[in-house]
mmCIF file of C-alpha atoms in Angstrom:
data_model
loop_
_atom_site.group_PDB
_atom_site.id
_atom_site.type_symbol
_atom_site.label_atom_id
_atom_site.label_comp_id
_atom_site.label_asym_id
_atom_site.label_seq_id
_atom_site.Cartn_x
_atom_site.Cartn_y
_atom_site.Cartn_z
ATOM 1 C CA UNK T 1 9.459 -20.611 -4.673
ATOM 2 C CA UNK T 2 8.091 -17.094 -5.184
ATOM 3 C CA UNK T 3 7.407 -15.118 -8.348
ATOM 4 C CA UNK T 4 9.121 -11.720 -8.050
ATOM 5 C CA UNK T 5 8.404 -8.639 -10.166
ATOM 6 C CA UNK T 6 11.497 -6.687 -11.176
ATOM 7 C CA UNK T 7 12.748 -4.004 -13.530
ATOM 8 C CA UNK T 8 16.303 -3.923 -14.861
ATOM 9 C CA UNK T 9 18.581 -2.500 -17.529
ATOM 10 C CA UNK T 10 19.574 -4.738 -20.435
ATOM 11 C CA UNK T 11 22.505 -4.692 -22.836
ATOM 12 C CA UNK T 12 20.900 -1.892 -24.845
ATOM 13 C CA UNK T 13 20.636 0.321 -21.756
ATOM 14 C CA UNK T 14 16.850 0.339 -21.812
ATOM 15 C CA UNK T 15 14.864 -0.773 -18.786
ATOM 16 C CA UNK T 16 12.351 -3.554 -18.923
ATOM 17 C CA UNK T 17 10.065 -5.295 -16.452
ATOM 18 C CA UNK T 18 9.862 -9.008 -15.882
ATOM 19 C CA UNK T 19 9.138 -11.771 -13.409
ATOM 20 C CA UNK T 20 11.391 -14.468 -12.019
ATOM 21 C CA UNK T 21 10.580 -17.530 -9.921
ATOM 22 C CA UNK T 22 13.138 -17.990 -7.140
ATOM 23 C CA UNK T 23 13.527 -19.080 -3.528
ATOM 24 C CA UNK T 24 14.487 -15.592 -2.343
ATOM 25 C CA UNK T 25 15.270 -12.091 -3.571
ATOM 26 C CA UNK T 26 18.994 -12.820 -3.192
ATOM 27 C CA UNK T 27 18.686 -15.904 -5.404
ATOM 28 C CA UNK T 28 16.605 -13.974 -7.931
ATOM 29 C CA UNK T 29 19.161 -11.169 -8.090
ATOM 30 C CA UNK T 30 22.021 -13.623 -8.608
ATOM 31 C CA UNK T 31 20.277 -15.334 -11.525
ATOM 32 C CA UNK T 32 19.314 -12.031 -13.153
ATOM 33 C CA UNK T 33 22.877 -10.726 -12.863
ATOM 34 C CA UNK T 34 24.162 -13.970 -14.360
ATOM 35 C CA UNK T 35 21.867 -13.367 -17.333
ATOM 36 C CA UNK T 36 23.512 -9.990 -17.963
ATOM 37 C CA UNK T 37 20.948 -7.639 -16.440
ATOM 38 C CA UNK T 38 22.046 -4.749 -14.239
ATOM 39 C CA UNK T 39 20.564 -1.976 -12.089
ATOM 40 C CA UNK T 40 18.009 -4.516 -10.875
ATOM 41 C CA UNK T 41 15.104 -3.184 -8.813
ATOM 42 C CA UNK T 42 12.598 -5.540 -7.201
ATOM 43 C CA UNK T 43 9.015 -4.386 -6.748
ATOM 44 C CA UNK T 44 7.446 -7.363 -4.921
ATOM 45 C CA UNK T 45 8.733 -9.581 -2.136
ATOM 46 C CA UNK T 46 7.959 -12.892 -0.444
ATOM 47 C CA UNK T 47 5.078 -11.435 1.571
ATOM 48 C CA UNK T 48 2.873 -10.508 -1.430
ATOM 49 C CA UNK T 49 1.818 -14.104 -2.309
ATOM 50 C CA UNK T 50 0.881 -14.670 1.337
ATOM 51 C CA UNK T 51 -1.230 -11.510 1.321
ATOM 52 C CA UNK T 52 -2.986 -12.641 -1.850
ATOM 53 C CA UNK T 53 -3.676 -16.045 -0.317
ATOM 54 C CA UNK T 54 -5.144 -14.323 2.748
ATOM 55 C CA UNK T 55 -7.650 -12.687 0.406
ATOM 56 C CA UNK T 56 -8.261 -15.901 -1.539
ATOM 57 C CA UNK T 57 -6.979 -14.140 -4.659
ATOM 58 C CA UNK T 58 -4.688 -15.289 -7.453
ATOM 59 C CA UNK T 59 -1.835 -13.157 -8.830
ATOM 60 C CA UNK T 60 -2.929 -10.702 -11.514
ATOM 61 C CA UNK T 61 -2.872 -12.216 -14.996
ATOM 62 C CA UNK T 62 -1.328 -9.208 -16.694
ATOM 63 C CA UNK T 63 2.031 -8.464 -18.227
ATOM 64 C CA UNK T 64 4.950 -7.500 -16.008
ATOM 65 C CA UNK T 65 4.887 -3.985 -17.511
ATOM 66 C CA UNK T 66 1.197 -3.591 -16.680
ATOM 67 C CA UNK T 67 1.683 -4.871 -13.113
ATOM 68 C CA UNK T 68 4.606 -2.495 -12.590
ATOM 69 C CA UNK T 69 2.573 0.438 -13.905
ATOM 70 C CA UNK T 70 -0.298 -0.448 -11.580
ATOM 71 C CA UNK T 71 2.060 -0.543 -8.595
ATOM 72 C CA UNK T 72 3.989 2.631 -9.283
ATOM 73 C CA UNK T 73 1.320 4.853 -10.828
ATOM 74 C CA UNK T 74 -2.186 3.459 -10.337
ATOM 75 C CA UNK T 75 -5.053 5.071 -12.201
ATOM 76 C CA UNK T 76 -7.675 7.010 -10.278
ATOM 77 C CA UNK T 77 -11.144 8.392 -10.937
ATOM 78 C CA UNK T 78 -12.121 9.003 -14.567
ATOM 79 C CA UNK T 79 -8.796 7.665 -15.844
ATOM 80 C CA UNK T 80 -9.524 4.321 -14.190
ATOM 81 C CA UNK T 81 -13.081 4.170 -15.592
ATOM 82 C CA UNK T 82 -11.733 4.977 -19.064
ATOM 83 C CA UNK T 83 -9.195 2.177 -18.705
ATOM 84 C CA UNK T 84 -11.999 -0.215 -17.756
ATOM 85 C CA UNK T 85 -13.853 0.668 -20.951
ATOM 86 C CA UNK T 86 -10.728 0.243 -23.054
ATOM 87 C CA UNK T 87 -9.789 -3.031 -21.368
ATOM 88 C CA UNK T 88 -13.337 -4.444 -21.704
ATOM 89 C CA UNK T 89 -14.060 -3.191 -25.233
ATOM 90 C CA UNK T 90 -15.199 -6.651 -26.331
ATOM 91 C CA UNK T 91 -18.163 -6.363 -23.915
ATOM 92 C CA UNK T 92 -19.610 -3.197 -25.412
ATOM 93 C CA UNK T 93 -18.170 -2.322 -28.838
ATOM 94 C CA UNK T 94 -19.764 -5.214 -30.851
ATOM 95 C CA UNK T 95 -23.253 -4.881 -29.277
ATOM 96 C CA UNK T 96 -23.081 -1.088 -29.626
ATOM 97 C CA UNK T 97 -22.130 -1.364 -33.310
ATOM 98 C CA UNK T 98 -24.991 -3.809 -33.900
ATOM 99 C CA UNK T 99 -27.453 -1.516 -32.097
ATOM 100 C CA UNK T 100 -26.313 1.548 -34.080
ATOM 101 C CA UNK T 101 -26.701 -0.371 -37.323
ATOM 102 C CA UNK T 102 -30.261 -1.321 -36.398
ATOM 103 C CA UNK T 103 -30.980 2.218 -35.199
ATOM 104 C CA UNK T 104 -29.813 3.621 -38.537
ATOM 105 C CA UNK T 105 -32.407 1.458 -40.278
ATOM 106 C CA UNK T 106 -35.145 3.567 -38.757
ATOM 107 C CA UNK T 107 -38.493 2.722 -37.238
ATOM 108 C CA UNK T 108 -40.399 0.541 -36.866
ATOM 109 C CA UNK T 109 -37.990 -1.502 -34.737
ATOM 110 C CA UNK T 110 -38.437 -5.236 -34.571
ATOM 111 C CA UNK T 111 -38.018 -7.342 -31.455
ATOM 112 C CA UNK T 112 -34.517 -8.202 -32.661
ATOM 113 C CA UNK T 113 -33.716 -4.482 -32.985
ATOM 114 C CA UNK T 114 -35.018 -3.815 -29.494
ATOM 115 C CA UNK T 115 -32.996 -6.740 -28.150
ATOM 116 C CA UNK T 116 -29.849 -5.242 -29.715
ATOM 117 C CA UNK T 117 -30.573 -1.916 -27.994
ATOM 118 C CA UNK T 118 -30.958 -3.666 -24.626
ATOM 119 C CA UNK T 119 -27.783 -5.669 -25.197
ATOM 120 C CA UNK T 120 -25.864 -2.495 -26.067
ATOM 121 C CA UNK T 121 -27.101 -0.809 -22.890
ATOM 122 C CA UNK T 122 -25.964 -3.781 -20.810
ATOM 123 C CA UNK T 123 -22.612 -3.817 -22.599
ATOM 124 C CA UNK T 124 -22.069 -0.108 -22.003
ATOM 125 C CA UNK T 125 -22.959 -0.488 -18.324
ATOM 126 C CA UNK T 126 -20.713 -3.481 -17.704
ATOM 127 C CA UNK T 127 -17.299 -1.700 -17.553
ATOM 128 C CA UNK T 128 -18.721 0.984 -15.267
ATOM 129 C CA UNK T 129 -20.197 -1.716 -13.022
ATOM 130 C CA UNK T 130 -16.855 -3.541 -13.000
ATOM 131 C CA UNK T 131 -15.070 -0.318 -11.998
ATOM 132 C CA UNK T 132 -17.250 0.324 -8.945
ATOM 133 C CA UNK T 133 -15.334 -1.912 -6.450
ATOM 134 C CA UNK T 134 -11.963 -0.468 -7.445
ATOM 135 C CA UNK T 135 -13.223 3.116 -7.205
ATOM 136 C CA UNK T 136 -14.763 2.325 -3.820
ATOM 137 C CA UNK T 137 -11.487 0.799 -2.675
ATOM 138 C CA UNK T 138 -9.635 3.958 -3.702
ATOM 139 C CA UNK T 139 -12.077 5.934 -1.539
ATOM 140 C CA UNK T 140 -11.473 3.497 1.329
ATOM 141 C CA UNK T 141 -7.692 3.959 1.099
ATOM 142 C CA UNK T 142 -8.055 7.729 0.956
ATOM 143 C CA UNK T 143 -10.296 7.739 4.037
ATOM 144 C CA UNK T 144 -7.827 5.475 5.856
ATOM 145 C CA UNK T 145 -4.923 7.728 4.913
ATOM 146 C CA UNK T 146 -6.676 10.731 6.485
ATOM 147 C CA UNK T 147 -8.093 8.936 9.527
ATOM 148 C CA UNK T 148 -11.676 9.651 8.468
ATOM 149 C CA UNK T 149 -12.923 6.695 10.432
ATOM 150 C CA UNK T 150 -16.653 7.188 9.815
ATOM 151 C CA UNK T 151 -15.969 7.203 6.062
ATOM 152 C CA UNK T 152 -13.816 4.082 6.434
ATOM 153 C CA UNK T 153 -16.678 2.257 8.124
ATOM 154 C CA UNK T 154 -19.155 3.386 5.450
ATOM 155 C CA UNK T 155 -16.913 2.113 2.660
ATOM 156 C CA UNK T 156 -16.390 -1.198 4.442
ATOM 157 C CA UNK T 157 -20.147 -1.589 4.812
ATOM 158 C CA UNK T 158 -20.529 -0.877 1.081
ATOM 159 C CA UNK T 159 -18.079 -3.674 0.226
ATOM 160 C CA UNK T 160 -20.021 -6.130 2.326
ATOM 161 C CA UNK T 161 -23.286 -5.177 0.602
ATOM 162 C CA UNK T 162 -21.645 -5.399 -2.819
ATOM 163 C CA UNK T 163 -20.313 -8.882 -2.056
ATOM 164 C CA UNK T 164 -23.720 -10.008 -0.781
ATOM 165 C CA UNK T 165 -25.777 -8.535 -3.627
ATOM 166 C CA UNK T 166 -23.564 -9.509 -6.562
ATOM 167 C CA UNK T 167 -21.584 -12.429 -5.102
ATOM 168 C CA UNK T 168 -18.545 -10.515 -6.343
ATOM 169 C CA UNK T 169 -14.999 -11.123 -5.081
ATOM 170 C CA UNK T 170 -13.811 -8.343 -2.785
ATOM 171 C CA UNK T 171 -10.746 -8.045 -0.502
ATOM 172 C CA UNK T 172 -12.631 -9.446 2.497
ATOM 173 C CA UNK T 173 -9.654 -9.704 4.895
ATOM 174 C CA UNK T 174 -8.341 -6.228 4.110
ATOM 175 C CA UNK T 175 -11.796 -4.644 4.345
ATOM 176 C CA UNK T 176 -12.521 -6.321 7.683
ATOM 177 C CA UNK T 177 -9.133 -5.263 9.074
ATOM 178 C CA UNK T 178 -9.689 -1.652 7.981
ATOM 179 C CA UNK T 179 -13.140 -1.661 9.560
ATOM 180 C CA UNK T 180 -11.630 -3.021 12.788
ATOM 181 C CA UNK T 181 -8.923 -0.358 12.612
ATOM 182 C CA UNK T 182 -11.607 2.331 12.476
ATOM 183 C CA UNK T 183 -13.438 0.786 15.438
ATOM 184 C CA UNK T 184 -10.177 0.738 17.435
ATOM 185 C CA UNK T 185 -9.401 4.346 16.524
ATOM 186 C CA UNK T 186 -12.870 5.332 17.747
ATOM 187 C CA UNK T 187 -12.128 3.860 21.155
ATOM 188 C CA UNK T 188 -13.201 0.205 21.223
ATOM 189 C CA UNK T 189 -10.049 -1.882 20.812
ATOM 190 C CA UNK T 190 -11.593 -5.004 22.353
ATOM 191 C CA UNK T 191 -14.502 -5.024 19.885
ATOM 192 C CA UNK T 192 -12.133 -4.349 16.994
ATOM 193 C CA UNK T 193 -9.920 -7.320 17.846
ATOM 194 C CA UNK T 194 -12.912 -9.588 18.436
ATOM 195 C CA UNK T 195 -14.358 -8.744 15.000
ATOM 196 C CA UNK T 196 -11.330 -10.186 13.177
ATOM 197 C CA UNK T 197 -10.273 -12.923 15.624
ATOM 198 C CA UNK T 198 -11.655 -15.643 13.330
ATOM 199 C CA UNK T 199 -8.931 -14.870 10.770
ATOM 200 C CA UNK T 200 -6.292 -16.168 13.186
ATOM 201 C CA UNK T 201 -7.189 -19.723 12.185
ATOM 202 C CA UNK T 202 -7.375 -19.101 8.435
ATOM 203 C CA UNK T 203 -4.695 -16.578 7.462
ATOM 204 C CA UNK T 204 -1.288 -18.148 6.871
ATOM 205 C CA UNK T 205 1.520 -17.607 7.494
ATOM 206 C CA UNK T 206 0.663 -16.231 10.909
ATOM 207 C CA UNK T 207 2.964 -13.215 10.536
ATOM 208 C CA UNK T 208 0.633 -11.813 7.857
ATOM 209 C CA UNK T 209 -2.226 -11.895 10.367
ATOM 210 C CA UNK T 210 -0.064 -10.440 13.144
ATOM 211 C CA UNK T 211 1.140 -7.591 10.946
ATOM 212 C CA UNK T 212 -2.418 -6.497 10.274
ATOM 213 C CA UNK T 213 -3.449 -6.932 13.921
ATOM 214 C CA UNK T 214 -0.559 -4.616 14.831
ATOM 215 C CA UNK T 215 -2.179 -1.918 12.685
ATOM 216 C CA UNK T 216 -5.332 -2.180 14.813
ATOM 217 C CA UNK T 217 -3.277 -1.618 17.968
ATOM 218 C CA UNK T 218 -1.596 1.354 16.284
ATOM 219 C CA UNK T 219 -4.982 2.926 15.575
ATOM 220 C CA UNK T 220 -5.820 2.614 19.281
ATOM 221 C CA UNK T 221 -2.380 4.071 20.129
ATOM 222 C CA UNK T 222 -1.572 0.857 21.966
ATOM 223 C CA UNK T 223 2.139 0.722 21.233
ATOM 224 C CA UNK T 224 2.722 -2.185 23.609
ATOM 225 C CA UNK T 225 0.180 -4.357 21.807
ATOM 226 C CA UNK T 226 1.525 -3.367 18.406
ATOM 227 C CA UNK T 227 5.100 -4.177 19.416
ATOM 228 C CA UNK T 228 4.008 -7.522 20.850
ATOM 229 C CA UNK T 229 2.448 -8.464 17.507
ATOM 230 C CA UNK T 230 5.446 -7.229 15.529
ATOM 231 C CA UNK T 231 7.929 -9.057 17.735
ATOM 232 C CA UNK T 232 6.063 -12.344 17.301
ATOM 233 C CA UNK T 233 5.767 -11.777 13.538
ATOM 234 C CA UNK T 234 9.506 -11.059 13.350
ATOM 235 C CA UNK T 235 10.310 -14.217 15.305
ATOM 236 C CA UNK T 236 7.975 -16.447 13.267
ATOM 237 C CA UNK T 237 9.358 -15.102 9.982
ATOM 238 C CA UNK T 238 12.919 -15.944 11.008
ATOM 239 C CA UNK T 239 13.937 -12.322 10.696
ATOM 240 C CA UNK T 240 12.076 -11.701 7.454
ATOM 241 C CA UNK T 241 12.709 -8.405 5.699
ATOM 242 C CA UNK T 242 9.248 -6.747 6.046
ATOM 243 C CA UNK T 243 8.776 -7.949 9.627
ATOM 244 C CA UNK T 244 12.234 -6.763 10.689
ATOM 245 C CA UNK T 245 11.779 -3.311 9.180
ATOM 246 C CA UNK T 246 8.309 -2.824 10.693
ATOM 247 C CA UNK T 247 9.538 -3.876 14.134
ATOM 248 C CA UNK T 248 12.625 -1.652 13.939
ATOM 249 C CA UNK T 249 10.656 1.450 12.890
ATOM 250 C CA UNK T 250 8.182 1.021 15.756
ATOM 251 C CA UNK T 251 10.913 0.446 18.332
ATOM 252 C CA UNK T 252 12.789 3.604 17.459
ATOM 253 C CA UNK T 253 9.758 5.825 16.770
ATOM 254 C CA UNK T 254 7.352 4.832 19.522
ATOM 255 C CA UNK T 255 9.796 3.520 22.137
ATOM 256 C CA UNK T 256 12.778 5.710 21.190
ATOM 257 C CA UNK T 257 14.976 2.568 21.431
ATOM 258 C CA UNK T 258 17.624 3.260 18.803
ATOM 259 C CA UNK T 259 19.981 0.501 19.961
ATOM 260 C CA UNK T 260 17.375 -2.278 19.648
ATOM 261 C CA UNK T 261 16.315 -0.974 16.236
ATOM 262 C CA UNK T 262 19.932 -0.858 15.073
ATOM 263 C CA UNK T 263 20.479 -4.491 16.109
ATOM 264 C CA UNK T 264 17.431 -5.532 14.084
ATOM 265 C CA UNK T 265 18.602 -3.694 10.976
ATOM 266 C CA UNK T 266 22.050 -5.255 11.314
ATOM 267 C CA UNK T 267 20.365 -8.630 10.844
ATOM 268 C CA UNK T 268 19.189 -7.728 7.331
ATOM 269 C CA UNK T 269 22.253 -5.752 6.246
ATOM 270 C CA UNK T 270 23.485 -6.762 2.811
ATOM 271 C CA UNK T 271 20.322 -8.656 1.879
ATOM 272 C CA UNK T 272 18.489 -7.872 -1.340
ATOM 273 C CA UNK T 273 15.281 -5.918 -0.783
ATOM 274 C CA UNK T 274 12.541 -4.273 -2.804
ATOM 275 C CA UNK T 275 12.659 -0.600 -3.703
ATOM 276 C CA UNK T 276 9.813 0.103 -1.281
ATOM 277 C CA UNK T 277 11.474 -1.847 1.541
ATOM 278 C CA UNK T 278 14.626 0.220 1.013
ATOM 279 C CA UNK T 279 12.678 3.408 1.660
ATOM 280 C CA UNK T 280 11.568 2.067 5.045
ATOM 281 C CA UNK T 281 15.135 1.035 5.864
ATOM 282 C CA UNK T 282 16.172 4.618 5.056
ATOM 283 C CA UNK T 283 13.365 5.849 7.324
ATOM 284 C CA UNK T 284 14.440 3.565 10.178
ATOM 285 C CA UNK T 285 18.077 4.615 9.803
ATOM 286 C CA UNK T 286 16.976 8.250 9.830
ATOM 287 C CA UNK T 287 15.001 7.736 13.035
ATOM 288 C CA UNK T 288 17.998 6.048 14.661
ATOM 289 C CA UNK T 289 20.288 8.885 13.592
ATOM 290 C CA UNK T 290 17.766 11.431 14.910
ATOM 291 C CA UNK T 291 17.689 9.739 18.314
ATOM 292 C CA UNK T 292 21.492 9.771 18.457
ATOM 293 C CA UNK T 293 21.757 13.426 17.471
ATOM 294 C CA UNK T 294 23.263 12.755 14.031
ATOM 295 C CA UNK T 295 20.904 15.233 12.390
ATOM 296 C CA UNK T 296 22.756 15.527 9.078
ATOM 297 C CA UNK T 297 22.562 11.752 8.584
ATOM 298 C CA UNK T 298 18.919 11.762 9.658
ATOM 299 C CA UNK T 299 18.045 14.510 7.181
ATOM 300 C CA UNK T 300 19.757 12.638 4.339
ATOM 301 C CA UNK T 301 17.952 9.372 5.135
ATOM 302 C CA UNK T 302 14.540 11.037 5.463
ATOM 303 C CA UNK T 303 14.949 12.822 2.128
ATOM 304 C CA UNK T 304 15.987 9.568 0.468
ATOM 305 C CA UNK T 305 13.014 7.782 2.001
ATOM 306 C CA UNK T 306 10.537 10.384 0.744
ATOM 307 C CA UNK T 307 12.052 10.355 -2.740
ATOM 308 C CA UNK T 308 12.011 6.559 -2.817
ATOM 309 C CA UNK T 309 8.409 6.348 -1.615
ATOM 310 C CA UNK T 310 7.272 8.729 -4.343
ATOM 311 C CA UNK T 311 9.113 6.682 -6.985
ATOM 312 C CA UNK T 312 8.011 3.260 -5.737
ATOM 313 C CA UNK T 313 4.281 3.910 -5.422
ATOM 314 C CA UNK T 314 1.657 6.616 -5.771
ATOM 315 C CA UNK T 315 -1.281 5.919 -3.494
ATOM 316 C CA UNK T 316 -3.027 7.756 -0.641
ATOM 317 C CA UNK T 317 -1.212 5.505 1.826
ATOM 318 C CA UNK T 318 2.152 6.368 0.273
ATOM 319 C CA UNK T 319 1.361 10.064 0.659
ATOM 320 C CA UNK T 320 0.438 9.430 4.298
ATOM 321 C CA UNK T 321 3.761 7.692 4.958
ATOM 322 C CA UNK T 322 5.642 10.528 3.246
ATOM 323 C CA UNK T 323 3.978 13.063 5.541
ATOM 324 C CA UNK T 324 5.058 11.194 8.661
ATOM 325 C CA UNK T 325 8.607 10.886 7.321
ATOM 326 C CA UNK T 326 8.515 14.608 6.517
ATOM 327 C CA UNK T 327 7.424 15.367 10.089
ATOM 328 C CA UNK T 328 10.642 13.773 11.332
ATOM 329 C CA UNK T 329 12.523 15.651 8.617
ATOM 330 C CA UNK T 330 11.150 18.851 10.191
ATOM 331 C CA UNK T 331 12.952 17.997 13.430
ATOM 332 C CA UNK T 332 16.254 17.150 11.743
ATOM 333 C CA UNK T 333 16.193 20.256 9.520
ATOM 334 C CA UNK T 334 15.347 22.568 12.420
ATOM 335 C CA UNK T 335 18.181 21.162 14.514
ATOM 336 C CA UNK T 336 20.563 21.883 11.620
ATOM 337 C CA UNK T 337 19.498 25.535 11.690
ATOM 338 C CA UNK T 338 17.173 25.345 8.665
ATOM 339 C CA UNK T 339 14.210 26.604 10.662
ATOM 340 C CA UNK T 340 12.490 28.574 7.900
ATOM 341 C CA UNK T 341 12.347 25.519 5.651
ATOM 342 C CA UNK T 342 11.372 23.356 8.616
ATOM 343 C CA UNK T 343 8.459 25.646 9.508
ATOM 344 C CA UNK T 344 7.184 25.560 5.918
ATOM 345 C CA UNK T 345 7.421 21.777 5.876
ATOM 346 C CA UNK T 346 5.620 21.548 9.214
ATOM 347 C CA UNK T 347 2.710 23.597 7.839
ATOM 348 C CA UNK T 348 2.347 21.099 4.990
ATOM 349 C CA UNK T 349 2.324 17.989 7.213
ATOM 350 C CA UNK T 350 0.411 19.353 10.206
ATOM 351 C CA UNK T 351 -3.020 18.478 8.728
ATOM 352 C CA UNK T 352 -1.952 14.820 8.625
ATOM 353 C CA UNK T 353 -0.645 14.846 12.194
ATOM 354 C CA UNK T 354 -3.851 16.553 13.304
ATOM 355 C CA UNK T 355 -6.019 14.008 11.484
ATOM 356 C CA UNK T 356 -4.253 11.135 13.248
ATOM 357 C CA UNK T 357 -4.122 13.040 16.550
ATOM 358 C CA UNK T 358 -0.381 12.414 16.777
ATOM 359 C CA UNK T 359 0.074 15.049 19.456
ATOM 360 C CA UNK T 360 3.477 13.745 20.569
ATOM 361 C CA UNK T 361 5.055 14.079 17.121
ATOM 362 C CA UNK T 362 3.384 17.459 16.549
ATOM 363 C CA UNK T 363 4.824 18.731 19.830
ATOM 364 C CA UNK T 364 8.296 17.481 18.946
ATOM 365 C CA UNK T 365 8.080 19.308 15.617
ATOM 366 C CA UNK T 366 6.806 22.507 17.240
ATOM 367 C CA UNK T 367 9.572 22.423 19.838
ATOM 368 C CA UNK T 368 12.216 21.947 17.139
ATOM 369 C CA UNK T 369 11.112 24.930 15.028
ATOM 370 C CA UNK T 370 10.464 27.269 17.995
#
């Protein structure tokens, strides 16, 4: 059984978030519809618990509304630090009030007064200290999204020091995979794979491990290795939704095999999926249509995918995905005769393609708008 996060409309027409424990998304949707809810949107799938287990982490103990807000519109920078202070007020408000009371009494200050000042300082520092790993992780995601591999490695090294110095929980598996991805992108695929090989025996189910190993092959532009990992993950998952979509997108994008990708998508047709998964299905269908010369269909699917990505999540990685979808939208729009709009769109996504050195896609875009 898996706990799924959803949002849905009730009898009053208002939307609300909730969680439901079910064997699958299809079963969860059936039970929610039986309870009278409609316009049901799922925001987590079966793979999330496995990813949390890979990190040795438990699900967040927050309300469904708070979890949904964190997924769709996470806080960044000062807003996140402010939220840490608000959420941890019990750690600093009482000691600060006690210290201010003692301070108002005037000098001389007793040892008890001085202790209250020290306690207030510790209390005020605690939320900022607690925010450091999350802020560092945001920087890591941003560096990953722009292929700044030296920055990625620096942030990964910081996480390891933080874990060692403070014995604090950090996303060890994710950090190590991102560090290996940077190593692979810088030209040493063998060393990258060797650095995370020990996770093969500890991360379960195996398709979670294989999915992340595929990302290392992608960074090295080793499409054959990436496809090998994705095919095995798809087979082990029994045609699971995330594994099928990932495999289909790679087949049609990197191998230009629209027929194989279409057969994969046919295997998940009609199944309930998360809002984010639907955006990748739209992307895959757009790529298939593009390969077959159905440019109007491709344009529609790419636009839907970008809109869905923006609605489902707001992170640096989401923005990266949107830029790659938009690059394919450039091709479809240009083929439909909308070259002025296509050129403007290409200018906006070219920095991303340049950062990732995706010369093949950049050339396809340039040829389309010429």
